[in-house]
Short mmCIF file of C-alpha atoms in Angstrom, two decimals:
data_model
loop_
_atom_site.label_atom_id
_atom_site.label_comp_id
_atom_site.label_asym_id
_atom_site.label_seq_id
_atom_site.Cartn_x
_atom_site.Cartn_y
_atom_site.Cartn_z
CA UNK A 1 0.00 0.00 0.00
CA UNK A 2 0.76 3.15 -0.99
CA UNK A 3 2.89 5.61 1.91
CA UNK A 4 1.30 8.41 1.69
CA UNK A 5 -2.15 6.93 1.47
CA UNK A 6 -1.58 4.83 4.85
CA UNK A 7 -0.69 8.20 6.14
CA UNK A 8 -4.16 9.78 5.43
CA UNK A 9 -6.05 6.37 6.49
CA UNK A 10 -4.40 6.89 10.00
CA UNK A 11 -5.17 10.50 10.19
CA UNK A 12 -8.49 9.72 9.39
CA UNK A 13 -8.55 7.74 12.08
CA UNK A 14 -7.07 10.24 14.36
CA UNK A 15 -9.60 12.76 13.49
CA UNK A 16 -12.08 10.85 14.80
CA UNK A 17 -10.59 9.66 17.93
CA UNK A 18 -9.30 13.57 18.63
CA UNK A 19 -13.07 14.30 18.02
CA UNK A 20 -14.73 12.36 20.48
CA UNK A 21 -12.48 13.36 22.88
CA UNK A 22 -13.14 16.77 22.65
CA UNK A 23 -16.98 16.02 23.24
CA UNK A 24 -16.28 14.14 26.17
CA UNK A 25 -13.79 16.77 27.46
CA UNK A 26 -16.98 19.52 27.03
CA UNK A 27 -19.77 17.77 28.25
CA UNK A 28 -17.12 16.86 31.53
CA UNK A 29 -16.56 20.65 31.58
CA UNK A 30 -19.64 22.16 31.48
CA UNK A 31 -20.57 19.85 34.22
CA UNK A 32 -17.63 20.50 36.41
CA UNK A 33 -16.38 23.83 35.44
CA UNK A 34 -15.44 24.84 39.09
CA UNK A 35 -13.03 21.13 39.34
CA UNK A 36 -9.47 21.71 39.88
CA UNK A 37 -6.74 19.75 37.89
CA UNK A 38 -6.70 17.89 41.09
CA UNK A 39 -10.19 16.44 41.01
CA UNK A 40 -10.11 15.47 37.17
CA UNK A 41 -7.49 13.14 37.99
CA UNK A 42 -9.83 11.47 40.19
CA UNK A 43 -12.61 11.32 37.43
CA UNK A 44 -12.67 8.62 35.56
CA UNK A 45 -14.48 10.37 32.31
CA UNK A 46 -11.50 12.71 32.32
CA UNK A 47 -9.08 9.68 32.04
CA UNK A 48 -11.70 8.46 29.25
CA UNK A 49 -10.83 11.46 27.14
CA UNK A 50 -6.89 11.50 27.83
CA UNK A 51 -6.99 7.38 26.64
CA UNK A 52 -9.07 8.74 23.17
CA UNK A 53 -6.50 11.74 22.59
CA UNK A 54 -3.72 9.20 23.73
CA UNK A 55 -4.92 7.12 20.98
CA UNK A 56 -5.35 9.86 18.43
CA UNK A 57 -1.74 11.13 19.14
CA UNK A 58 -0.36 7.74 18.29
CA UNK A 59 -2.16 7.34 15.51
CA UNK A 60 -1.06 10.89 14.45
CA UNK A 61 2.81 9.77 15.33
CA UNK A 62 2.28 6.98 13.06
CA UNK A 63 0.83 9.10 10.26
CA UNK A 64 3.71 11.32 10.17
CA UNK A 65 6.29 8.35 9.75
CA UNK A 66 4.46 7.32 6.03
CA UNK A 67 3.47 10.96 5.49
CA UNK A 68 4.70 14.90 5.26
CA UNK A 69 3.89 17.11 7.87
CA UNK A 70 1.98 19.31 5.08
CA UNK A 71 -0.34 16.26 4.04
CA UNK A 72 -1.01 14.90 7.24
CA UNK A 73 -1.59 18.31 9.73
CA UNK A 74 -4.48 19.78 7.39
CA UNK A 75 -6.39 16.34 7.74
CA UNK A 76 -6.49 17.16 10.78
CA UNK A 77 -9.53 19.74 10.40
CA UNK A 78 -11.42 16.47 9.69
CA UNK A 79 -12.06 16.54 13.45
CA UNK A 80 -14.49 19.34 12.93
CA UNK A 81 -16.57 17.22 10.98
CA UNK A 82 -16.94 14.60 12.89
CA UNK A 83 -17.38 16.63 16.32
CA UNK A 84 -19.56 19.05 15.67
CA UNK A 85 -22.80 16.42 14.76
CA UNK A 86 -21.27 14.09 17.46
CA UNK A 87 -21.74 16.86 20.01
CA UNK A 88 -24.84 17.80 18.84
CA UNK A 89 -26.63 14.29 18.87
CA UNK A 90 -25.25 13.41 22.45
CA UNK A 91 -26.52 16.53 23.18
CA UNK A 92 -30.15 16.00 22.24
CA UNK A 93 -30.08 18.99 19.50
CA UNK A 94 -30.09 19.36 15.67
CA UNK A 95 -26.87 21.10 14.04
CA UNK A 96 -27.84 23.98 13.39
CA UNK A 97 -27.79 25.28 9.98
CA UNK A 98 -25.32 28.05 11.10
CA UNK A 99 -23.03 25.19 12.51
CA UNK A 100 -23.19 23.57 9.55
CA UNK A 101 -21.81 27.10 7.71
CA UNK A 102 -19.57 27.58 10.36
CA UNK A 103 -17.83 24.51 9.77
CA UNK A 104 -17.62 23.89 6.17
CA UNK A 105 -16.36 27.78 5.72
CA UNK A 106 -13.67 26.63 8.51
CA UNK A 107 -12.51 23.17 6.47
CA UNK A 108 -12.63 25.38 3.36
CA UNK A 109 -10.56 27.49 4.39
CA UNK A 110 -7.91 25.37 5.88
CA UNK A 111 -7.65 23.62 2.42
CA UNK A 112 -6.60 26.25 0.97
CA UNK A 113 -4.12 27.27 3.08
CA UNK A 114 -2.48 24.18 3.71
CA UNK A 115 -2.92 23.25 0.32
CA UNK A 116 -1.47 26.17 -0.81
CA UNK A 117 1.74 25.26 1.65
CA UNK A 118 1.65 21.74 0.76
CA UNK A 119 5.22 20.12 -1.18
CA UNK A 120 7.50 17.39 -1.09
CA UNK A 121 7.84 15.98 2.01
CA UNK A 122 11.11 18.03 4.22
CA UNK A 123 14.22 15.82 4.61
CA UNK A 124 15.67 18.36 7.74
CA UNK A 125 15.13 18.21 11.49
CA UNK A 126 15.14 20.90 13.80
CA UNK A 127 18.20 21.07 15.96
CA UNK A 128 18.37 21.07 19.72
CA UNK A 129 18.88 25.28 19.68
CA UNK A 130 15.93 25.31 17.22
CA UNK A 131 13.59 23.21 19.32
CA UNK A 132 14.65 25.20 22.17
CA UNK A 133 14.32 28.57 20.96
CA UNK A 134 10.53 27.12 19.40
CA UNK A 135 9.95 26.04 22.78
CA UNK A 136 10.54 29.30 24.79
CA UNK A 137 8.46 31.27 22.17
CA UNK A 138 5.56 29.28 22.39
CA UNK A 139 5.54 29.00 25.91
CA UNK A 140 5.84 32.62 25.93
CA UNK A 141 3.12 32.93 23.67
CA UNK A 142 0.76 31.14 25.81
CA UNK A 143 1.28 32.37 29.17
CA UNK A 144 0.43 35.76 27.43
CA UNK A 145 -2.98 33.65 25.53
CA UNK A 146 -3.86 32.42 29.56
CA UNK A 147 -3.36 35.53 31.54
CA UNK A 148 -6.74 36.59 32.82
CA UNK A 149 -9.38 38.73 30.35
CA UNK A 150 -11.56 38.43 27.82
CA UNK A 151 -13.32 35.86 25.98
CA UNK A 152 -10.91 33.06 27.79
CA UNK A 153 -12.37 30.15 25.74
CA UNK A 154 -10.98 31.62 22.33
CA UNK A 155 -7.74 32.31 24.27
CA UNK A 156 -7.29 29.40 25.78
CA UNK A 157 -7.88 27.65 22.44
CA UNK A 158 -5.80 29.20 20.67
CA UNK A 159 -3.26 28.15 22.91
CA UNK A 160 -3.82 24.69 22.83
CA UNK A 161 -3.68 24.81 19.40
CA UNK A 162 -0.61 26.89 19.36
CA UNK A 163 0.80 23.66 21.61
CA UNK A 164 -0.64 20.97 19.71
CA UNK A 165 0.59 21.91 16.59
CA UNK A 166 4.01 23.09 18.16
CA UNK A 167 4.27 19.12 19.27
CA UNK A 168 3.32 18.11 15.73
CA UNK A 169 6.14 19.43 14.24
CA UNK A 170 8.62 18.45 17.27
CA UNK A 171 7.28 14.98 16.50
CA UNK A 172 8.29 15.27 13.26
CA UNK A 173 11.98 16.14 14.29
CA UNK A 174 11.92 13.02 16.96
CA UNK A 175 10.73 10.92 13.82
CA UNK A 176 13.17 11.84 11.44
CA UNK A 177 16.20 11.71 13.37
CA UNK A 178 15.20 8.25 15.30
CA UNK A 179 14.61 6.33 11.93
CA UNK A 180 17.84 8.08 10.65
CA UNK A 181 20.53 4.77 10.19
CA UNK A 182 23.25 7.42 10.34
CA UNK A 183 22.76 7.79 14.34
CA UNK A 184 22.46 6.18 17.56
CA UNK A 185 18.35 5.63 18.14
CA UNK A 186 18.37 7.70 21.33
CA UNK A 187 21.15 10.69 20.88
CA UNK A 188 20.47 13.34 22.76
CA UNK A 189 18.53 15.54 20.40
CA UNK A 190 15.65 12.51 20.61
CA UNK A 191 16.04 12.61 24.37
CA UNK A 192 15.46 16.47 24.28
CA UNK A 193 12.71 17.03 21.90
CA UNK A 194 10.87 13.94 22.66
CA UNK A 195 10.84 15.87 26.51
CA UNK A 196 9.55 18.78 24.73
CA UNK A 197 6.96 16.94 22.61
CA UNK A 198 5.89 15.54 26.17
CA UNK A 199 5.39 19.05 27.76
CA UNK A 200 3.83 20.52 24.82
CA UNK A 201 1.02 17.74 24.14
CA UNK A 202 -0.09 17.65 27.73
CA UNK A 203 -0.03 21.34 28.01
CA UNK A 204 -2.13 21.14 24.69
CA UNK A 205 -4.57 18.85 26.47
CA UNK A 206 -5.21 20.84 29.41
CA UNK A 207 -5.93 23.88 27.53
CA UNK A 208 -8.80 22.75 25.48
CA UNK A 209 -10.16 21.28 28.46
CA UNK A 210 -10.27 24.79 29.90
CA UNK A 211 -11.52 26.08 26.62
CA UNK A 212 -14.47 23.39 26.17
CA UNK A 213 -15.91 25.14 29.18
CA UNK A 214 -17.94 27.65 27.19
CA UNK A 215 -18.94 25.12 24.23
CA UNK A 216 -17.54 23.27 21.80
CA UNK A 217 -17.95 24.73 18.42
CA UNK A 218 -15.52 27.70 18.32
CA UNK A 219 -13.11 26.42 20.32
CA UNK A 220 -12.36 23.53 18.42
CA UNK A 221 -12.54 25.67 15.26
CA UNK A 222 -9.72 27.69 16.70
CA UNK A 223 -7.68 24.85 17.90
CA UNK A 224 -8.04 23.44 14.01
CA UNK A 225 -7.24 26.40 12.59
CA UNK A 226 -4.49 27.00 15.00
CA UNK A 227 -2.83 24.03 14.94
CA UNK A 228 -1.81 23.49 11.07
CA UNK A 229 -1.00 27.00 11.15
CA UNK A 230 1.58 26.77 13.97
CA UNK A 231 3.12 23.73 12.42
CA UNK A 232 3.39 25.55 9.17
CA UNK A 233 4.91 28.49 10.14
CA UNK A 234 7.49 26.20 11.52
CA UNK A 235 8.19 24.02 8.56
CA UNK A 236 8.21 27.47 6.22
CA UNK A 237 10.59 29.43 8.68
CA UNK A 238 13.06 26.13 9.99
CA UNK A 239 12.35 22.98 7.73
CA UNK A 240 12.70 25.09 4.40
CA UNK A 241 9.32 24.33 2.99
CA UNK A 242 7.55 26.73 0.22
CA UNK A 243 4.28 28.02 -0.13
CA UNK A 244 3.48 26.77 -4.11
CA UNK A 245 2.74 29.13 -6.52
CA UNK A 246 4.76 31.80 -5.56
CA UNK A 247 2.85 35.19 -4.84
CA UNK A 248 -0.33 33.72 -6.61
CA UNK A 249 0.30 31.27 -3.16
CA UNK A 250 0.47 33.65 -0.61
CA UNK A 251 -2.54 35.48 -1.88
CA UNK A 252 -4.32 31.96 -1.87
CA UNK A 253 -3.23 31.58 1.64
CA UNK A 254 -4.54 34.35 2.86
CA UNK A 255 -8.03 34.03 1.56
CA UNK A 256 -7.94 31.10 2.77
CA UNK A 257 -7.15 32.30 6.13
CA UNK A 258 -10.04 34.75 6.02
CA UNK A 259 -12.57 32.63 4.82
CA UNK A 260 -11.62 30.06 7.47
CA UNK A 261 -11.57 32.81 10.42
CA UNK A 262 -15.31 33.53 9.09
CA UNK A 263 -16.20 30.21 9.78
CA UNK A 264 -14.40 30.82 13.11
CA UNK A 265 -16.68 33.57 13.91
CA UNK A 266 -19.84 31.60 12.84
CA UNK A 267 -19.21 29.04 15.05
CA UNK A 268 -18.75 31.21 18.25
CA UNK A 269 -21.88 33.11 17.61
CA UNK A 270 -24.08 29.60 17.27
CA UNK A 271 -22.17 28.12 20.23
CA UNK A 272 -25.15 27.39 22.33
CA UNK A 273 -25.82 29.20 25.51
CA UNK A 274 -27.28 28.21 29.20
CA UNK A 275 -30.64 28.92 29.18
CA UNK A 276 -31.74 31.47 31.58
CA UNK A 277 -33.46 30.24 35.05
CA UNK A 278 -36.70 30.73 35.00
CA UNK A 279 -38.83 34.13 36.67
CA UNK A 280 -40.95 32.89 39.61
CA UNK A 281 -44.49 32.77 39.17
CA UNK A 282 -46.90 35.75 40.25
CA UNK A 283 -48.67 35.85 43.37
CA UNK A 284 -52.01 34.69 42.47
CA UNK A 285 -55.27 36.21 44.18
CA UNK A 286 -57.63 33.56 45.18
CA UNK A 287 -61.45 34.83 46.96
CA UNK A 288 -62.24 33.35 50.35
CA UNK A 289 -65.73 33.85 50.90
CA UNK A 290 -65.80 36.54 54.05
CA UNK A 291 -68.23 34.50 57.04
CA UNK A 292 -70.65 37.06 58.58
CA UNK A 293 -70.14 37.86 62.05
CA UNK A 294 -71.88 35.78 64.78
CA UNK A 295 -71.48 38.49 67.73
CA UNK A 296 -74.86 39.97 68.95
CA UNK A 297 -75.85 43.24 67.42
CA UNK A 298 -74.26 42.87 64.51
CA UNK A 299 -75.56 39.45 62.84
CA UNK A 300 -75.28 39.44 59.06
CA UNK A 301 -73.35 42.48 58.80
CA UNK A 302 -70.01 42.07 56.99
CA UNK A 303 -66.21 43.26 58.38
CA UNK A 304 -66.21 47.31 57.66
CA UNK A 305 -64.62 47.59 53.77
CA UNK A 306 -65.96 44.06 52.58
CA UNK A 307 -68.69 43.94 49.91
CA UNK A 308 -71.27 41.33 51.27
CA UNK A 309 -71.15 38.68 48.58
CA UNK A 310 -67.60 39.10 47.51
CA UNK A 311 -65.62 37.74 50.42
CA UNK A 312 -61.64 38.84 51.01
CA UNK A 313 -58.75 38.80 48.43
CA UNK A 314 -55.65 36.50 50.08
CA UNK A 315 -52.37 36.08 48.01
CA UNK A 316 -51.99 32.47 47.42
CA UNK A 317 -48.42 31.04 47.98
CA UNK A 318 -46.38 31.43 44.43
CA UNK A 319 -46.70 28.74 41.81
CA UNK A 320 -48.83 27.94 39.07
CA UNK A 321 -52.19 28.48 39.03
CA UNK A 322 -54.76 25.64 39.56
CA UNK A 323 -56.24 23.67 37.03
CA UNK A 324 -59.78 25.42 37.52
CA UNK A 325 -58.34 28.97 37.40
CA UNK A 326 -56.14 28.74 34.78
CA UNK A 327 -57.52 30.32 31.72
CA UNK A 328 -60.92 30.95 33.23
CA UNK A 329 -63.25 34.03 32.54
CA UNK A 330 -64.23 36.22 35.79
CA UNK A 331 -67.92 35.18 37.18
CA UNK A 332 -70.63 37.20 36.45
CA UNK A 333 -72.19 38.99 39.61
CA UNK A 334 -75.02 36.91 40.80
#
């Protein structure tokens, strides 16, 4: 079988392992979004999701020894696809028809950027001073993304995706240089950016879990848009790939990066929302007929201010009204 087509078979794969883990990871964080790290260790959903992205990772590993970073990081997106309907049907809910834009605007674009950056597959690893100097600048890049403010789903997101696809391309270098038959299998620029790889991936995993919090759909648009991105900034700045086409390319890429933020910004605004608690119900009025008085002198007069015949107005206790009220036209006077 062909290489490169085992490599898009396993992606595949990975796709839809990364995207059932990132449904469990929401519906486990909008359930528990006051847990600690602590407490998720102890749940055994959470370790449910870290198995499926455990799996997905490998099978992504895998994919990157028969294929080129470029083919195998866009397929990637595929998890979109497959997450967005699997959300939505555990969840009890249609896909909306804005999801549905949202989603295929986000995949569209990604094609055409990655396609645009797609080539032969790179024959160069990063060095140790290049995976370190990667390493500092993304972990820069997302303490700045998790400081406290604004919209911390989308931030949070990006910087798992920022990780993710950070340990992509580290995995790439690790793959590379341990199947090299020039080298020892463990020299110590495996050791090193197989350590980095590590701390990158779980970093990666912890983030989205923060950023599934506020709902699936744009979060995991911005980790797949953020992720192929990272990796190819890498392989264009450090593994010498080209964007094809020349200036007709870059042009392409960048549409393609617009039309995929759209579909970015689609998704965020049909993320669903808690529904608000409901108002308590209004005091409802219910007539008590008003006895007459029994004392001597004043038999079958009423209480001073009380119409004979129409009894005394006491607030009934709040809820909803009964059966024979409800809906019921106001008597006629006798």
């Amino acid at each position: 079988m062909n290489a490169v087509l085992v490599a898009v078979l396993l992606s595949l794969v990975s796709a839809v392992a990364y995207a059932a883990a990132a449904v469990a990871q929401e519906r486990l964080a909008s359930r528990s979004s006051d847990t600690g790290t602590l407490r998720l260790l102890a749940d055994g959903a959470w370790w449910g999701a870290v198995g499926l992205n455990a799996s997905a990772a490998l099978l992504h590993v895998v994919a990157l020894r028969y294929g080129p970073l470029t083919v195998v990081q866009p397929l990637g997106a595929l998890t979109l696809v497959a997450a967005v309907p699997m959300g939505a049907r555990i969840a009890g809910r249609p896909v909306s028809g804005a999801e549905w834009r949202g989603t295929a605007f986000t995949l569209a674009g990604l094609a055409v950027v990655l396609a645009s950056a797609s080539g032969p597959a790179p024959d160069d690893a990063l060095s140790v001073p290049e995976a370190l100097v990667v390493a500092g600048g993304t972990a820069s890049l997302i303490g700045l993304l998790s400081w406290p403010g604004s919209r911390p789903g989308l931030r949070h997101a990006t910087a798992s995706g920022a990780a993710s696809g950070v340990a992509s391309a580290l995995t790439q270098t690790v793959t590379v240089t341990a199947t090299d038959r020039s080298g020892p299998l463990l020299d110590v620029r495996v050791v090193v950016v197989a350590l980095l790889v590590a701390g990158f991936a779980a970093g990666g995993l912890l983030l989205s879990q923060t950023a599934y919090r506020g709902g699936l759909g744009a979060p995991l648009a911005v980790v797949t848009l953020t992720n192929p991105l990272a990796a190819a900034v890498i392989g264009l700045v450090l593994l010498g790939e080209r964007l094809r086409g020349g200036p007709a390319g870059v042009l392409a890429a960048l549409a393609g990066a617009a039309l995929a933020s759209w579909g970015v910004v689609l998704l965020s605004r049909a993320a669903p929302r808690p529904a608000a608690p409901a108002a308590p119900a209004a005091p409802v009025s219910v007539a008590v007929p008003a006895a007459p008085e029994r004392m001597s002198g004043t038999e079958g007069r009423s209480p001073a201010g009380v119409t004979p015949g129409l009894g005394v107005l006491v607030p009934a206790a709040p809820g909803p009204p009964s059966p024979g009220l409800a809906g019921a036209a106001p008597d006629s006077a006798a």
